[in-house]
Coordinates of N, CA, C and O and ligand atoms in Angstrom, one line a residue:
M1 N 60.6 -6.4 -94.3 CA 59.8 -6.4 -93.0 C 59.9 -7.7 -92.3 O 58.9 -8.5 -92.4
R2 N 61.0 -8.0 -91.6 CA 61.1 -9.3 -91.0 C 61.4 -9.2 -89.5 O 61.9 -10.1 -88.8
Q3 N 61.0 -8.0 -88.9 CA 61.2 -7.9 -87.5 C 60.3 -8.9 -86.8 O 59.1 -9.1 -87.2
T4 N 60.7 -9.4 -85.6 CA 59.9 -10.4 -84.9 C 58.6 -9.7 -84.4 O 57.5 -10.3 -84.5
Y5 N 58.7 -8.5 -83.9 CA 57.5 -7.7 -83.4 C 57.4 -6.4 -84.1 O 58.5 -5.8 -84.4
R6 N 56.2 -5.9 -84.3 CA 56.0 -4.6 -84.8 C 54.8 -4.0 -84.1 O 53.7 -4.7 -84.0
I7 N 54.9 -2.8 -83.6 CA 53.8 -2.1 -82.8 C 53.2 -1.0 -83.6 O 53.9 -0.3 -84.4
G8 N 52.0 -0.7 -83.4 CA 51.3 0.4 -84.1 C 50.3 1.1 -83.2 O 49.7 0.4 -82.3
S9 N 50.0 2.3 -83.4 CA 49.0 3.0 -82.6 C 47.9 3.7 -83.6 O 48.3 4.0 -84.7
G10 N 46.7 3.8 -83.2 CA 45.7 4.4 -84.0 C 44.8 5.3 -83.2 O 44.6 5.1 -81.9
Y11 N 44.3 6.4 -83.8 CA 43.4 7.3 -83.1 C 42.4 7.8 -84.1 O 42.7 8.0 -85.3
D12 N 41.1 7.9 -83.7 CA 40.1 8.4 -84.6 C 39.0 9.1 -83.8 O 38.8 8.9 -82.6
V13 N 38.4 10.0 -84.4 CA 37.3 10.8 -83.9 C 36.1 10.9 -84.9 O 36.4 11.1 -86.1
H14 N 34.9 10.7 -84.5 CA 33.8 11.1 -85.3 C 32.8 11.9 -84.6 O 32.7 11.8 -83.3
K15 N 32.0 12.7 -85.3 CA 31.1 13.7 -84.8 C 29.7 12.9 -84.5 O 29.3 12.1 -85.3
L16 N 29.1 13.3 -83.4 CA 27.8 12.7 -83.1 C 26.7 13.6 -83.7 O 26.7 14.8 -83.5
V17 N 25.8 13.0 -84.4 CA 24.7 13.7 -85.0 C 23.4 12.9 -84.9 O 23.4 11.7 -84.6
E18 N 22.3 13.6 -85.1 CA 21.0 12.9 -85.1 C 20.8 12.1 -86.4 O 21.5 12.3 -87.4
N19 N 19.9 11.1 -86.4 CA 19.5 10.3 -87.6 C 20.7 9.5 -88.1 O 20.8 9.3 -89.4
R20 N 21.5 9.0 -87.3 CA 22.6 8.1 -87.7 C 22.6 7.0 -86.6 O 22.4 7.2 -85.4
D21 N 22.9 5.7 -87.1 CA 23.1 4.6 -86.1 C 24.4 4.8 -85.4 O 25.4 5.3 -86.0
L22 N 24.4 4.4 -84.1 CA 25.7 4.4 -83.4 C 26.2 2.9 -83.4 O 25.6 2.0 -82.8
I23 N 27.3 2.8 -84.2 CA 27.9 1.5 -84.3 C 29.3 1.5 -83.7 O 30.2 2.3 -84.1
L24 N 29.6 0.7 -82.7 CA 30.9 0.6 -82.1 C 31.3 -0.9 -82.0 O 30.6 -1.7 -81.4
G25 N 32.5 -1.2 -82.5 CA 32.9 -2.6 -82.5 C 31.9 -3.5 -83.2 O 31.8 -4.6 -82.9
G26 N 31.2 -2.9 -84.2 CA 30.3 -3.7 -85.0 C 29.0 -4.0 -84.3 O 28.1 -4.7 -84.7
V27 N 28.8 -3.3 -83.1 CA 27.5 -3.5 -82.3 C 26.7 -2.2 -82.5 O 27.2 -1.1 -82.3
K28 N 25.4 -2.4 -82.9 CA 24.5 -1.3 -83.0 C 24.0 -1.0 -81.6 O 23.3 -1.8 -81.0
I29 N 24.3 0.2 -81.1 CA 24.0 0.6 -79.7 C 22.8 1.6 -79.7 O 22.9 2.6 -80.4
P30 N 21.8 1.3 -79.0 CA 20.6 2.2 -78.9 C 21.0 3.5 -78.3 O 21.6 3.6 -77.2
H31 N 20.8 4.6 -79.1 CA 21.2 5.9 -78.7 C 20.5 6.9 -79.5 O 20.2 6.7 -80.7
K32 N 20.3 8.1 -79.0 CA 19.6 9.2 -79.7 C 20.5 9.7 -80.9 O 20.0 10.3 -81.8
F33 N 21.8 9.6 -80.8 CA 22.7 10.1 -81.8 C 23.6 9.0 -82.3 O 23.8 7.9 -81.7
G34 N 24.1 9.2 -83.5 CA 25.1 8.3 -84.1 C 26.2 9.0 -84.7 O 26.3 10.2 -84.6
L35 N 27.2 8.3 -85.2 CA 28.4 8.9 -85.7 C 28.4 9.2 -87.2 O 28.0 8.4 -88.0
L36 N 28.8 10.4 -87.5 CA 28.8 10.9 -88.9 C 30.0 10.5 -89.6 O 31.1 10.6 -89.1
G37 N 29.8 10.0 -90.9 CA 31.0 9.7 -91.7 C 30.6 8.9 -92.9 O 29.4 8.7 -93.1
H38 N 31.5 8.6 -93.8 CA 31.3 8.0 -95.1 C 30.9 6.5 -94.9 O 29.9 6.0 -95.6
S39 N 31.6 5.8 -94.1 CA 31.3 4.4 -93.8 C 30.2 4.3 -92.7 O 29.5 5.3 -92.5
D40 N 30.2 3.2 -92.0 CA 29.3 3.2 -90.8 C 29.8 4.0 -89.6 O 29.2 4.0 -88.6
S41 N 31.0 4.5 -89.8 CA 31.7 5.4 -88.9 C 32.0 4.8 -87.5 O 31.8 5.4 -86.5
D42 N 32.4 3.5 -87.6 CA 32.7 2.8 -86.3 C 34.1 3.2 -85.9 O 35.1 2.7 -86.3
V43 N 34.1 4.2 -85.0 CA 35.3 4.9 -84.6 C 36.3 3.9 -83.9 O 37.5 4.1 -84.1
L44 N 35.8 2.9 -83.2 CA 36.6 2.0 -82.6 C 37.4 1.1 -83.6 O 38.6 0.9 -83.5
V45 N 36.6 0.6 -84.5 CA 37.2 -0.3 -85.5 C 38.2 0.5 -86.4 O 39.3 0.0 -86.8
H46 N 37.9 1.8 -86.6 CA 38.8 2.6 -87.4 C 40.1 2.8 -86.7 O 41.2 2.7 -87.3
A47 N 40.1 3.0 -85.4 CA 41.3 3.2 -84.6 C 42.1 1.9 -84.6 O 43.4 1.9 -84.7
I48 N 41.4 0.8 -84.5 CA 42.1 -0.5 -84.5 C 42.8 -0.7 -85.9 O 43.9 -1.2 -86.0
M49 N 42.1 -0.4 -87.0 CA 42.7 -0.6 -88.3 C 43.9 0.3 -88.5 O 44.9 -0.1 -89.0
D50 N 43.8 1.5 -88.0 CA 45.0 2.4 -88.1 C 46.2 1.9 -87.3 O 47.3 2.1 -87.6
A51 N 45.9 1.3 -86.1 CA 46.9 0.7 -85.3 C 47.6 -0.4 -86.1 O 48.9 -0.5 -86.1
I52 N 46.8 -1.3 -86.7 CA 47.4 -2.4 -87.5 C 48.2 -1.9 -88.7 O 49.3 -2.3 -88.9
L53 N 47.6 -0.9 -89.4 CA 48.3 -0.4 -90.6 C 49.6 0.3 -90.2 O 50.6 0.3 -90.8
G54 N 49.5 1.0 -89.0 CA 50.7 1.7 -88.5 C 51.8 0.7 -88.1 O 53.0 0.9 -88.4
A55 N 51.4 -0.5 -87.5 CA 52.4 -1.5 -87.2 C 53.1 -2.0 -88.4 O 54.3 -2.4 -88.4
L56 N 52.4 -2.0 -89.6 CA 52.9 -2.5 -90.8 C 53.5 -1.4 -91.7 O 54.0 -1.6 -92.8
A57 N 53.5 -0.1 -91.1 CA 54.0 1.1 -91.8 C 53.3 1.2 -93.2 O 54.0 1.4 -94.2
L58 N 52.0 1.0 -93.2 CA 51.3 1.0 -94.5 C 50.3 2.2 -94.6 O 49.3 2.1 -95.3
G59 N 50.7 3.3 -93.9 CA 49.8 4.5 -94.0 C 48.6 4.4 -93.1 O 48.6 3.7 -92.0
D60 N 47.5 5.0 -93.5 CA 46.3 5.1 -92.7 C 45.1 4.6 -93.5 O 45.2 4.4 -94.7
I61 N 44.0 4.5 -92.8 CA 42.8 4.0 -93.5 C 42.2 4.9 -94.6 O 41.6 4.4 -95.5
G62 N 42.5 6.2 -94.4 CA 42.1 7.1 -95.5 C 42.8 6.8 -96.8 O 42.2 7.1 -97.9
Q63 N 44.0 6.3 -96.8 CA 44.7 5.9 -98.0 C 44.1 4.6 -98.6 O 44.0 4.5 -99.8
H64 N 43.7 3.7 -97.7 CA 43.3 2.4 -98.2 C 41.8 2.4 -98.6 O 41.4 1.7 -99.5
F65 N 41.0 3.2 -97.9 CA 39.6 3.3 -98.1 C 39.1 4.8 -98.3 O 38.5 5.3 -97.3
P66 N 39.4 5.4 -99.4 CA 39.2 6.9 -99.5 C 37.7 7.2 -99.4 O 36.8 6.4 -100.0
D67 N 37.3 8.2 -98.7 CA 35.9 8.6 -98.5 C 35.3 9.2 -99.7 O 34.2 9.6 -99.7
T68 N 36.1 9.3 -100.8 CA 35.6 9.8 -102.1 C 35.1 8.6 -102.9 O 34.5 8.8 -104.0
D69 N 35.3 7.4 -102.4 CA 35.0 6.2 -103.2 C 33.6 5.7 -102.7 O 33.4 5.3 -101.6
D70 N 32.6 5.7 -103.6 CA 31.2 5.3 -103.3 C 31.2 3.8 -102.8 O 30.2 3.4 -102.1
K71 N 32.2 3.0 -103.2 CA 32.2 1.6 -102.8 C 32.2 1.5 -101.3 O 31.7 0.5 -100.7
Y72 N 32.7 2.5 -100.5 CA 32.8 2.4 -99.1 C 31.6 3.2 -98.4 O 31.6 3.2 -97.2
K73 N 30.7 3.7 -99.1 CA 29.6 4.5 -98.5 C 28.7 3.5 -97.7 O 28.2 2.6 -98.2
G74 N 28.6 3.8 -96.4 CA 27.8 3.1 -95.5 C 28.3 1.7 -95.2 O 27.6 0.9 -94.5
I75 N 29.5 1.3 -95.6 CA 30.0 0.0 -95.5 C 30.3 -0.3 -94.0 O 30.6 0.6 -93.2
S76 N 30.1 -1.6 -93.6 CA 30.4 -2.0 -92.3 C 32.0 -2.0 -92.1 O 32.7 -2.6 -92.9
S77 N 32.4 -1.3 -91.1 CA 33.9 -1.2 -90.9 C 34.5 -2.6 -90.6 O 35.7 -2.8 -90.8
L78 N 33.7 -3.5 -90.1 CA 34.2 -4.9 -89.9 C 34.7 -5.5 -91.2 O 35.6 -6.3 -91.3
K79 N 34.0 -5.1 -92.3 CA 34.4 -5.6 -93.7 C 35.8 -5.0 -94.0 O 36.7 -5.7 -94.6
L80 N 36.0 -3.8 -93.7 CA 37.3 -3.1 -93.9 C 38.4 -3.8 -93.0 O 39.5 -4.0 -93.5
L81 N 38.0 -4.1 -91.8 CA 38.9 -4.8 -90.9 C 39.4 -6.1 -91.4 O 40.5 -6.5 -91.3
H82 N 38.4 -6.8 -92.1 CA 38.7 -8.1 -92.7 C 39.8 -7.9 -93.8 O 40.8 -8.7 -93.9
Y83 N 39.7 -6.9 -94.5 CA 40.6 -6.6 -95.6 C 42.0 -6.3 -95.0 O 43.1 -6.7 -95.5
V84 N 42.0 -5.5 -93.9 CA 43.3 -5.1 -93.2 C 43.9 -6.4 -92.7 O 45.2 -6.6 -92.7
N85 N 43.1 -7.3 -92.2 CA 43.6 -8.6 -91.6 C 44.3 -9.4 -92.7 O 45.3 -10.0 -92.5
D86 N 43.8 -9.4 -93.9 CA 44.4 -10.0 -95.1 C 45.8 -9.5 -95.3 O 46.7 -10.2 -95.7
K87 N 45.9 -8.2 -95.1 CA 47.3 -7.5 -95.3 C 48.3 -8.1 -94.3 O 49.4 -8.4 -94.6
I88 N 47.8 -8.3 -93.0 CA 48.7 -8.8 -92.0 C 49.2 -10.2 -92.4 O 50.4 -10.5 -92.4
I89 N 48.2 -11.0 -92.8 CA 48.6 -12.4 -93.2 C 49.5 -12.5 -94.4 O 50.5 -13.2 -94.4
S90 N 49.2 -11.6 -95.4 CA 50.0 -11.7 -96.6 C 51.4 -11.2 -96.3 O 52.3 -11.6 -97.1
L91 N 51.6 -10.4 -95.3 CA 53.0 -10.0 -95.0 C 53.7 -10.9 -94.0 O 54.8 -10.7 -93.5
G92 N 53.0 -12.0 -93.6 CA 53.6 -13.0 -92.7 C 53.5 -12.7 -91.3 O 54.3 -13.3 -90.5
Y93 N 52.6 -11.8 -90.9 CA 52.5 -11.5 -89.5 C 51.2 -12.0 -88.9 O 50.2 -12.4 -89.6
K94 N 51.1 -12.0 -87.6 CA 49.8 -12.3 -86.9 C 49.7 -11.3 -85.7 O 50.7 -10.8 -85.2
I95 N 48.4 -11.1 -85.3 CA 48.2 -10.2 -84.2 C 48.6 -10.9 -82.9 O 48.1 -12.0 -82.6
N96 N 49.5 -10.2 -82.1 CA 49.8 -10.7 -80.7 C 48.6 -10.3 -79.8 O 48.0 -11.1 -79.2
N97 N 48.4 -9.0 -79.7 CA 47.2 -8.5 -79.0 C 46.9 -7.0 -79.4 O 47.8 -6.3 -80.0
I98 N 45.7 -6.6 -79.0 CA 45.2 -5.2 -79.3 C 44.7 -4.7 -78.0 O 43.9 -5.4 -77.3
D99 N 45.0 -3.5 -77.7 CA 44.3 -2.8 -76.5 C 43.7 -1.5 -77.1 O 44.3 -0.8 -77.9
S100 N 42.5 -1.2 -76.6 CA 41.9 0.0 -77.2 C 41.0 0.7 -76.1 O 40.7 0.1 -75.1
T101 N 40.7 1.9 -76.3 CA 39.9 2.7 -75.4 C 38.9 3.6 -76.3 O 39.3 4.2 -77.2
V102 N 37.6 3.5 -75.9 CA 36.6 4.4 -76.5 C 36.4 5.5 -75.5 O 36.1 5.2 -74.3
V103 N 36.4 6.7 -76.0 CA 36.1 7.9 -75.1 C 34.8 8.5 -75.5 O 34.6 9.1 -76.5
A104 N 33.8 8.3 -74.6 CA 32.4 8.7 -74.9 C 31.8 9.1 -73.6 O 31.8 8.4 -72.6
Q105 N 31.1 10.3 -73.6 CA 30.4 10.7 -72.3 C 29.2 9.9 -72.1 O 28.9 9.5 -71.0
E106 N 28.5 9.6 -73.2 CA 27.3 8.7 -73.2 C 27.1 8.0 -74.5 O 27.7 8.6 -75.5
P107 N 26.5 6.9 -74.7 CA 25.8 6.2 -73.6 C 26.9 5.3 -72.8 O 28.0 5.3 -73.2
K108 N 26.4 4.6 -71.8 CA 27.2 3.7 -71.1 C 27.5 2.5 -72.0 O 26.7 1.9 -72.6
L109 N 28.8 2.2 -72.2 CA 29.2 1.2 -73.2 C 29.5 -0.2 -72.6 O 29.6 -1.2 -73.3
K110 N 29.6 -0.3 -71.3 CA 29.9 -1.5 -70.6 C 29.1 -2.7 -71.1 O 29.6 -3.8 -71.3
P111 N 27.7 -2.5 -71.2 CA 26.9 -3.7 -71.6 C 27.2 -4.3 -73.0 O 26.8 -5.4 -73.3
Y112 N 28.0 -3.5 -73.8 CA 28.2 -3.9 -75.2 C 29.6 -4.3 -75.5 O 29.9 -4.8 -76.6
I113 N 30.5 -4.2 -74.5 CA 31.9 -4.4 -74.7 C 32.2 -5.9 -75.1 O 33.0 -6.1 -76.0
Q114 N 31.6 -6.8 -74.4 CA 31.8 -8.2 -74.7 C 31.4 -8.5 -76.2 O 32.2 -9.2 -76.9
D115 N 30.3 -8.0 -76.7 CA 29.9 -8.3 -78.0 C 30.8 -7.6 -79.0 O 31.1 -8.2 -80.1
M116 N 31.4 -6.5 -78.7 CA 32.4 -5.8 -79.5 C 33.6 -6.7 -79.7 O 34.2 -6.9 -80.7
R117 N 34.1 -7.3 -78.5 CA 35.3 -8.1 -78.5 C 35.0 -9.4 -79.4 O 35.9 -9.8 -80.1
V118 N 33.8 -9.9 -79.3 CA 33.5 -11.1 -80.1 C 33.5 -10.7 -81.6 O 34.2 -11.4 -82.3
N119 N 32.9 -9.6 -82.0 CA 32.9 -9.2 -83.4 C 34.3 -9.0 -83.9 O 34.6 -9.5 -85.0
I120 N 35.1 -8.4 -83.2 CA 36.5 -8.0 -83.6 C 37.4 -9.3 -83.7 O 38.1 -9.5 -84.6
S121 N 37.3 -10.1 -82.6 CA 38.1 -11.3 -82.6 C 37.7 -12.2 -83.7 O 38.6 -12.9 -84.3
K122 N 36.4 -12.4 -84.0 CA 36.0 -13.3 -85.0 C 36.5 -12.7 -86.4 O 36.9 -13.5 -87.2
T123 N 36.3 -11.4 -86.6 CA 36.8 -10.9 -87.9 C 38.3 -11.1 -88.1 O 38.7 -11.3 -89.2
L124 N 39.0 -11.0 -87.0 CA 40.5 -11.1 -87.1 C 40.9 -12.6 -87.0 O 42.1 -12.9 -87.2
G125 N 40.0 -13.5 -86.6 CA 40.4 -14.9 -86.5 C 41.3 -15.1 -85.3 O 42.2 -16.0 -85.5
I126 N 41.2 -14.4 -84.3 CA 42.1 -14.6 -83.1 C 41.3 -14.8 -81.8 O 40.0 -14.5 -81.8
D127 N 41.9 -15.2 -80.8 CA 41.2 -15.4 -79.5 C 40.7 -14.1 -78.9 O 41.3 -13.1 -79.1
I128 N 39.6 -14.2 -78.3 CA 39.0 -13.0 -77.7 C 39.9 -12.4 -76.6 O 39.8 -11.2 -76.4
D129 N 40.7 -13.2 -76.0 CA 41.6 -12.6 -74.9 C 42.8 -11.8 -75.5 O 43.6 -11.3 -74.8
C130 N 42.8 -11.8 -76.9 CA 43.8 -11.0 -77.5 C 43.3 -9.6 -77.8 O 44.0 -8.7 -78.4
I131 N 42.0 -9.3 -77.5 CA 41.4 -8.0 -77.8 C 40.9 -7.4 -76.5 O 40.0 -8.0 -75.8
S132 N 41.4 -6.3 -76.1 CA 41.0 -5.5 -75.0 C 40.3 -4.3 -75.5 O 40.8 -3.6 -76.3
I133 N 39.1 -4.0 -74.9 CA 38.3 -2.8 -75.2 C 37.9 -2.2 -73.9 O 37.3 -2.8 -73.1
K134 N 38.3 -0.9 -73.7 CA 38.0 -0.2 -72.5 C 37.1 1.0 -72.9 O 37.2 1.5 -74.0
A135 N 36.3 1.5 -71.9 CA 35.5 2.7 -72.2 C 35.7 3.6 -71.1 O 35.8 3.3 -69.9
T136 N 35.8 4.9 -71.4 CA 36.0 5.9 -70.4 C 35.3 7.2 -70.8 O 34.8 7.3 -72.0
T137 N 35.2 8.2 -69.9 CA 34.7 9.5 -70.3 C 35.8 10.5 -70.0 O 36.8 10.1 -69.4
E138 N 35.6 11.7 -70.5 CA 36.6 12.8 -70.2 C 36.0 13.7 -69.2 O 36.3 14.9 -69.2
E139 N 35.2 13.2 -68.3 CA 34.6 13.9 -67.2 C 34.0 15.2 -67.6 O 34.1 16.3 -66.9
G140 N 33.3 15.2 -68.7 CA 32.5 16.4 -69.1 C 33.4 17.4 -69.8 O 32.9 18.4 -70.3
L141 N 34.7 17.1 -70.0 CA 35.6 18.1 -70.6 C 35.7 17.9 -72.1 O 35.7 16.7 -72.6
G142 N 35.9 18.9 -72.8 CA 36.3 18.8 -74.3 C 35.1 18.3 -75.1 O 34.0 18.3 -74.7
F143 N 35.5 17.9 -76.4 CA 34.4 17.6 -77.3 C 33.8 16.2 -77.0 O 32.6 16.0 -77.4
T144 N 34.5 15.3 -76.4 CA 33.8 14.1 -76.0 C 32.9 14.4 -74.8 O 31.8 13.9 -74.7
G145 N 33.4 15.2 -73.9 CA 32.7 15.6 -72.7 C 31.4 16.3 -72.9 O 30.3 16.0 -72.3
N146 N 31.4 17.2 -73.9 CA 30.1 17.9 -74.2 C 29.3 17.2 -75.3 O 28.4 17.7 -75.9
K147 N 29.7 15.9 -75.6 CA 28.9 15.0 -76.5 C 28.9 15.4 -77.9 O 27.9 15.1 -78.7
E148 N 29.9 16.2 -78.3 CA 30.0 16.6 -79.8 C 30.5 15.4 -80.6 O 30.2 15.3 -81.8
G149 N 31.2 14.5 -80.0 CA 31.8 13.4 -80.7 C 32.3 12.3 -79.8 O 32.2 12.4 -78.6
I150 N 32.7 11.2 -80.4 CA 33.3 10.1 -79.7 C 34.7 9.8 -80.3 O 34.9 9.9 -81.5
A151 N 35.7 9.6 -79.4 CA 37.1 9.3 -79.9 C 37.4 7.9 -79.5 O 36.8 7.3 -78.6
A152 N 38.4 7.3 -80.2 CA 38.9 6.0 -79.8 C 40.4 5.9 -80.1 O 40.9 6.6 -81.1
Q153 N 41.1 5.2 -79.3 CA 42.5 4.9 -79.6 C 42.8 3.5 -79.4 O 42.1 2.8 -78.6
A154 N 43.8 3.0 -80.1 CA 44.2 1.6 -80.0 C 45.7 1.4 -80.2 O 46.3 2.2 -80.9
V155 N 46.2 0.4 -79.6 CA 47.6 -0.1 -79.9 C 47.5 -1.5 -80.3 O 46.6 -2.3 -79.8
C156 N 48.4 -1.9 -81.2 CA 48.4 -3.3 -81.7 C 49.8 -3.8 -81.8 O 50.7 -3.1 -82.3
L157 N 50.0 -5.0 -81.3 CA 51.3 -5.6 -81.4 C 51.2 -6.8 -82.4 O 50.4 -7.7 -82.2
L158 N 52.0 -6.8 -83.5 CA 52.1 -7.9 -84.4 C 53.3 -8.7 -84.1 O 54.3 -8.2 -83.7
K159 N 53.2 -10.0 -84.4 CA 54.4 -10.8 -84.4 C 54.6 -11.6 -85.6 O 53.5 -11.9 -86.3
L160 N 55.8 -11.9 -85.9 CA 56.1 -12.7 -87.1 C 55.4 -14.1 -87.0 O 55.6 -14.7 -86.0
D161 N 54.7 -14.6 -88.0 CA 54.0 -15.8 -87.9 C 54.9 -16.9 -88.5 O 54.8 -17.2 -89.7
S162 N 55.8 -17.4 -87.7 CA 56.8 -18.3 -88.2 C 56.4 -19.8 -88.0 O 55.7 -20.1 -87.1
Ligands
ZN201 ZN1 36.9 7.0 -88.7

C-alpha cells in the first residue's frame, strides 16, 4: 500500500427514536428524538470512519467494532474515530481532506456544524479546514424526509505521509 493518494467513501443511516440522545459529530444536539444503535449512533462519524477504512481497503466499521461486542455499547464514536486514525498513521498515511453531508429533515444543524468540525479535526489531529461538513434535507421525501432516520455520507482523501 504505497500509492501517493487513496480515496474512500462512506455511507450510514440510523433510525430516529424517542429516549435517545442525538449525537452528530460528537455534538449533543437538543432534539425530541435521537439515533438508535449500539454505540452513541453518531451517523456522521460512522460515515467518516467508513470513508477512511474504505480508502485503506480495510473493510467497514462493522468488522472493526462489531455491535455484538459489549465493549462498544454506548461508546462515543469519536473514540472509535481515534482508533481508525491510529490505523491511518500506522500505515504511513495522513488525511488530505474529508467532505461529508448529513441528510436530516430536522433539526436545523447549521448552528452545530462548527463544533462538529472542531471535534472531528481535534480527534484526527488535523486542521479544521481539512474537514467539511454540510447539512441538507431531502425535501420531505423518503425516510429522511418523513423523519424516520438520518443519513450521512463522506469522502476522504488520504495521502502518503513521506
Ligand atoms: Zn452507524
